[in-house]
Structure formats: C-alpha cells, structure tokens
Coordinates of C-alpha atoms in Angstrom, one line a residue:
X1 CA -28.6 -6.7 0.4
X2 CA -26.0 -8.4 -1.7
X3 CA -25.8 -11.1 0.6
X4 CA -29.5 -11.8 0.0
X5 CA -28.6 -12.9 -3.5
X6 CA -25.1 -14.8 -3.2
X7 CA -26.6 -17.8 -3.5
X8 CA -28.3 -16.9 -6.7
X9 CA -24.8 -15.3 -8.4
X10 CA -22.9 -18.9 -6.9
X11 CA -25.4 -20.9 -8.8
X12 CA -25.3 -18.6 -12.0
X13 CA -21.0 -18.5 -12.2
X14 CA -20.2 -21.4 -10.2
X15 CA -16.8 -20.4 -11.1
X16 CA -17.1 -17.0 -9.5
X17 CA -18.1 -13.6 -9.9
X18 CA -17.4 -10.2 -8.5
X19 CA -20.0 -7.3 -8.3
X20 CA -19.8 -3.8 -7.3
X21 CA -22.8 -2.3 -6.0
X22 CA -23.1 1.6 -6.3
X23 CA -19.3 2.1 -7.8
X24 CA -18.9 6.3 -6.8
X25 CA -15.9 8.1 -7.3
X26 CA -13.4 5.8 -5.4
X27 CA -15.2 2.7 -4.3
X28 CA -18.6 1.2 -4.5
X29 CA -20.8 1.0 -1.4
X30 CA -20.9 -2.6 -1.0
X31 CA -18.9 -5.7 -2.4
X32 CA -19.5 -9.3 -3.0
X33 CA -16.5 -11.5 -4.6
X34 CA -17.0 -15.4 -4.9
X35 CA -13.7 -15.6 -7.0
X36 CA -11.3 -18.1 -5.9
X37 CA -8.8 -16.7 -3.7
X38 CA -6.0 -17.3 -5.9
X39 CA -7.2 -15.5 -9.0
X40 CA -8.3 -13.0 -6.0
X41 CA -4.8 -13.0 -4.8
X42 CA -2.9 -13.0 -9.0
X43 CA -6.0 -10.3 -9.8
X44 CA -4.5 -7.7 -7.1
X45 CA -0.9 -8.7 -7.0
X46 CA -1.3 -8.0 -10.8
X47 CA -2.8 -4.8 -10.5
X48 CA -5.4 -6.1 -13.4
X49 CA -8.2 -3.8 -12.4
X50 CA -6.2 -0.8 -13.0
X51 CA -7.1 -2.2 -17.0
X52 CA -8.8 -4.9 -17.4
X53 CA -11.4 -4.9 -20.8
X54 CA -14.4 -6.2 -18.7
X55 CA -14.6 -3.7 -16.1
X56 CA -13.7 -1.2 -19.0
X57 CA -17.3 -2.5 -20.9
X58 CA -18.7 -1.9 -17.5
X59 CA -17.8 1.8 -17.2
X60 CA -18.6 2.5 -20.7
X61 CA -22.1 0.3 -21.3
X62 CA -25.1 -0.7 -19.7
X63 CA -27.0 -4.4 -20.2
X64 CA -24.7 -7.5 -20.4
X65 CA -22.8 -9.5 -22.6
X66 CA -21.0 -12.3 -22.7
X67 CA -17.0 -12.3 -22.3
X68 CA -16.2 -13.8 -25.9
X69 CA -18.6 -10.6 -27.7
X70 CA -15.9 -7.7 -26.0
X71 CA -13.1 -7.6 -28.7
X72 CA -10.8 -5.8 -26.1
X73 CA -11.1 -8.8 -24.0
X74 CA -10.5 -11.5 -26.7
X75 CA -7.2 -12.7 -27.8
X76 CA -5.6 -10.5 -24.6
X77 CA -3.1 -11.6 -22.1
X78 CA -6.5 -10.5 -19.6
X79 CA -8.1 -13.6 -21.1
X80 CA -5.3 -15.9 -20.9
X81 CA -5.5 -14.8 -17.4
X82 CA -8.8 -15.5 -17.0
X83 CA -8.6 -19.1 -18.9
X84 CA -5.2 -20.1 -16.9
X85 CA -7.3 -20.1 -13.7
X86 CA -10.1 -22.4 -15.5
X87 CA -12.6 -19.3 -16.5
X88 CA -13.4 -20.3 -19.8
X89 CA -16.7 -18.6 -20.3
X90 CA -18.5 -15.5 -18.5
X91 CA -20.2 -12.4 -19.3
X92 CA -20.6 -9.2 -17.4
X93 CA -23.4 -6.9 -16.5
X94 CA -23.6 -3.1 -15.7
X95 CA -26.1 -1.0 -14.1
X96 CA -25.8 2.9 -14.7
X97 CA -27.0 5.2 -12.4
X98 CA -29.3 8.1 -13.3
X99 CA -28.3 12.2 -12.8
X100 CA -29.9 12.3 -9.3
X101 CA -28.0 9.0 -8.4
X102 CA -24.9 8.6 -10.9
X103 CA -23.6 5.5 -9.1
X104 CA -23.3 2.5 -10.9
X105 CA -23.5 -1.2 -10.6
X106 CA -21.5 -3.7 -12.1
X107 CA -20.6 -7.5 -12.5
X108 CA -17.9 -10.0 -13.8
X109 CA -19.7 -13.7 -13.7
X110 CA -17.5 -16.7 -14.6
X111 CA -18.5 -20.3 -15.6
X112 CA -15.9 -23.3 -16.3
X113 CA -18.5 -25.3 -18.0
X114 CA -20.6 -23.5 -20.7
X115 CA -21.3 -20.0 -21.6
X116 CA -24.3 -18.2 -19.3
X117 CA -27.5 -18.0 -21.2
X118 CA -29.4 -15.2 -22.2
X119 CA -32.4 -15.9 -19.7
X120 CA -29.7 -15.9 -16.9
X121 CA -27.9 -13.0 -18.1
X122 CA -31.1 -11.2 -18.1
X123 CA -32.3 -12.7 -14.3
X124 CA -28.9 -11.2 -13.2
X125 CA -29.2 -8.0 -14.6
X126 CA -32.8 -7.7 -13.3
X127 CA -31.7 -8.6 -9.9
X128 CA -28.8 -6.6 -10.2
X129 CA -30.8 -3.3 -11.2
X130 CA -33.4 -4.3 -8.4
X131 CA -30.6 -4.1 -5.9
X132 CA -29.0 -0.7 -7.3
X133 CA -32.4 1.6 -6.8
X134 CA -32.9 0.0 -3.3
X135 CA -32.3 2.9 -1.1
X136 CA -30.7 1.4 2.2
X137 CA -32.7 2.6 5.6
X138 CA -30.3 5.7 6.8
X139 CA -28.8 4.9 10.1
X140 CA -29.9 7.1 13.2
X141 CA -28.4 10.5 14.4
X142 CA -27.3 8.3 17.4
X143 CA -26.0 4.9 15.8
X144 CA -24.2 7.8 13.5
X145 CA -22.2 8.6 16.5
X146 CA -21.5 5.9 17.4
X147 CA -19.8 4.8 13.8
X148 CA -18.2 7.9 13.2
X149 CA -16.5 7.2 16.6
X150 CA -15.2 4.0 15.5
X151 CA -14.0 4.6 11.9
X152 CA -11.9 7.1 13.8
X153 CA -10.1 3.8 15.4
X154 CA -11.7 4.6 19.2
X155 CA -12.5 1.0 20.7
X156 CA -15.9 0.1 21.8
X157 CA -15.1 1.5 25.8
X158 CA -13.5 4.5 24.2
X159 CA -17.1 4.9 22.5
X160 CA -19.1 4.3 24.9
X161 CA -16.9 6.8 27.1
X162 CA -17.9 9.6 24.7
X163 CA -20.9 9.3 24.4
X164 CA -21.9 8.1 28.0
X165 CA -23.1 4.6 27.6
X166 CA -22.7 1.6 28.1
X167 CA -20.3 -0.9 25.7
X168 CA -23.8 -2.9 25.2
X169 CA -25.3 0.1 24.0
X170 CA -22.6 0.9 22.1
X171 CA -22.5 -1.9 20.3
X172 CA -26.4 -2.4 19.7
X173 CA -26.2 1.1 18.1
X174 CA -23.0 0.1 16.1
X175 CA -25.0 -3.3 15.1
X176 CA -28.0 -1.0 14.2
X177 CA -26.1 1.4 11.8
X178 CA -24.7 -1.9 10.2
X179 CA -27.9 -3.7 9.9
X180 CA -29.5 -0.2 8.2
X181 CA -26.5 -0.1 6.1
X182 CA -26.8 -3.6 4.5
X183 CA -23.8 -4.5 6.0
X184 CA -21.9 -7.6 7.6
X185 CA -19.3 -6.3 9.5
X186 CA -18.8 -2.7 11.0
X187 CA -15.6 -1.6 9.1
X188 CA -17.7 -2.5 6.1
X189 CA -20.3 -0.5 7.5
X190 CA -18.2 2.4 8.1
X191 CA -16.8 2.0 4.3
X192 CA -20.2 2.7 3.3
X193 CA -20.9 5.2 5.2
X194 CA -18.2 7.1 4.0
X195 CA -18.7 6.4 0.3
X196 CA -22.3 8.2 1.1
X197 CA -20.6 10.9 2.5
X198 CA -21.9 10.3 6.2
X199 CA -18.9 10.1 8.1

C-alpha cells in the first residue's frame, strides 16, 4: 500500500524520505526508502539510527514538524550529516497506534530546496494515518502454507513437494499471500508476516 503513494512522498521530499509503516517491537511491517543510496549506504555504515534526534521525535510524538523546530536535531553532528549529503530542509511525521493496535507509523521527508509547507506536512500525515489503520486482507490458510514453507528457505519444488502441487500453484498461492500482504516481493512478504506474528 505504500507503493500506492511513492509518487506522492517523491514529489513532497524530492530529496528523499524514509517511512516506516506499523513499527512493532523489532521492525515495521512494510518499508519505503527514496533516500539516495549513498546517505542509505553512510546512514547504516554509521549506525545513525541506533540515535538519531528525528526518529527519537518519532517515538516520542505524534503530528509533524519540521527538522529545524527539534532542538536535539539542530546544531548536531546528525544535522551536519544530513546537510553534507545536500538535505537542507525536512520535517518528520509520526503516527501512533492505539491500545488494540500499538504499532506506529513514522516518516523522515527531505527537501534541498525549501522547507515543506504546513499544507503538505498535513497531506502527508493524513495519507500517512490513512495508510496506518488500513487493515491488510489476511492471506489464506493455504497461501499461509505455502509462505511459511519458503521463509523456512525450502525452494519453490521443495514447496510444492510438501504440499502436493504443482510449482505453478505454488507460486500463484505465494503471489496471493504477497498481493494480500501489500507486498512486492515474497521475502518482503514473509517479513510481514512474521512481524504479525503469522509465521
């Protein structure tokens, strides 16, 4: 479902952004980053999400703001970072999740050009929660199977072995839990899954 929107969060931070969608206890359900992959590439080496300010604001807010109204972002070495790799302006957004679904949502947007303004801050956020309460379709008992199957590593023959079909049907029903998961790929698929507790 994330994908629905990239071209919405490209045009917003043409620069780049990253969003987390359903952050749990170790990883969020589905990703989307449009960062450069060399700040992609300093950002991990770096180990800057272990403490960077932003995604700090994220776990302990809701709403948006702009980068430049954080204090523990400004005057840091995290926004020399930032700047060195030409993102001069940005602001982040976070969803929180409710009791029943205590999952949260969450955003870094980056701009080289200006600072966002409010109304898009606000169009972001609103797409953002819109996308957080979506409850994905649940895959099938059967496509279920099937994925649990191939997160364990078995290959599409070995799966379709198991559970006596064909490799066409295996993958149709591997396709199906992906599609009902929101997902592009199948190991993204199965990261999902497991982040819901399916697998």
């Amino acid at each position: 479902m994330l994908s629905d929107f990239q071209s919405l969060f490209a045009e917003r931070a043409p620069a780049g952004c990253y969003i987390a969608l359903r952050a749990g206890f170790f990883a969020p359900e589905a990703e989307l980053n449009l960062f450069p992959a060399d700040w992609i590439n300093h950002y991990t080496f770096s180990g800057l999400a272990l403490a960077d300010p932003l995604l700090r604001w994220c776990q302990e807010n809701s709403g948006y703001a702009r980068w430049k109204d954080i204090d523990s972002f400004v005057g840091t070495d995290f926004m020399r970072d930032y700047r060195k790799f030409g993102f001069e302006f940005g602001s982040v957004v976070s969803i929180h999740g409710t009791e029943e679904m205590p999952k949260r949502s969450l955003g870094i947007f980056a701009r080289a050009d200006r600072e966002l303004h409010v109304s898009e801050m606000e169009e972001i956020e609103t797409v953002l929660s819109r996308i957080h309460a979506a409850e994905p379709e649940m895959p099938t008992e059967a496509q279920m199977q099937a994925l649990q199957l191939y997160s364990k590593g078995y290959l599409h023959k070995q799966v379709a072995h198991e559970l006596q079909l064909s490799v066409g049907g295996v993958k149709a029903r591997l396709r199906g839990a992906a599609d009902r998961l929101g997902a592009k790929t199948l190991r993204e698929a199965a990261s999902i899954a497991a982040s819901r507790g399916l697998l």
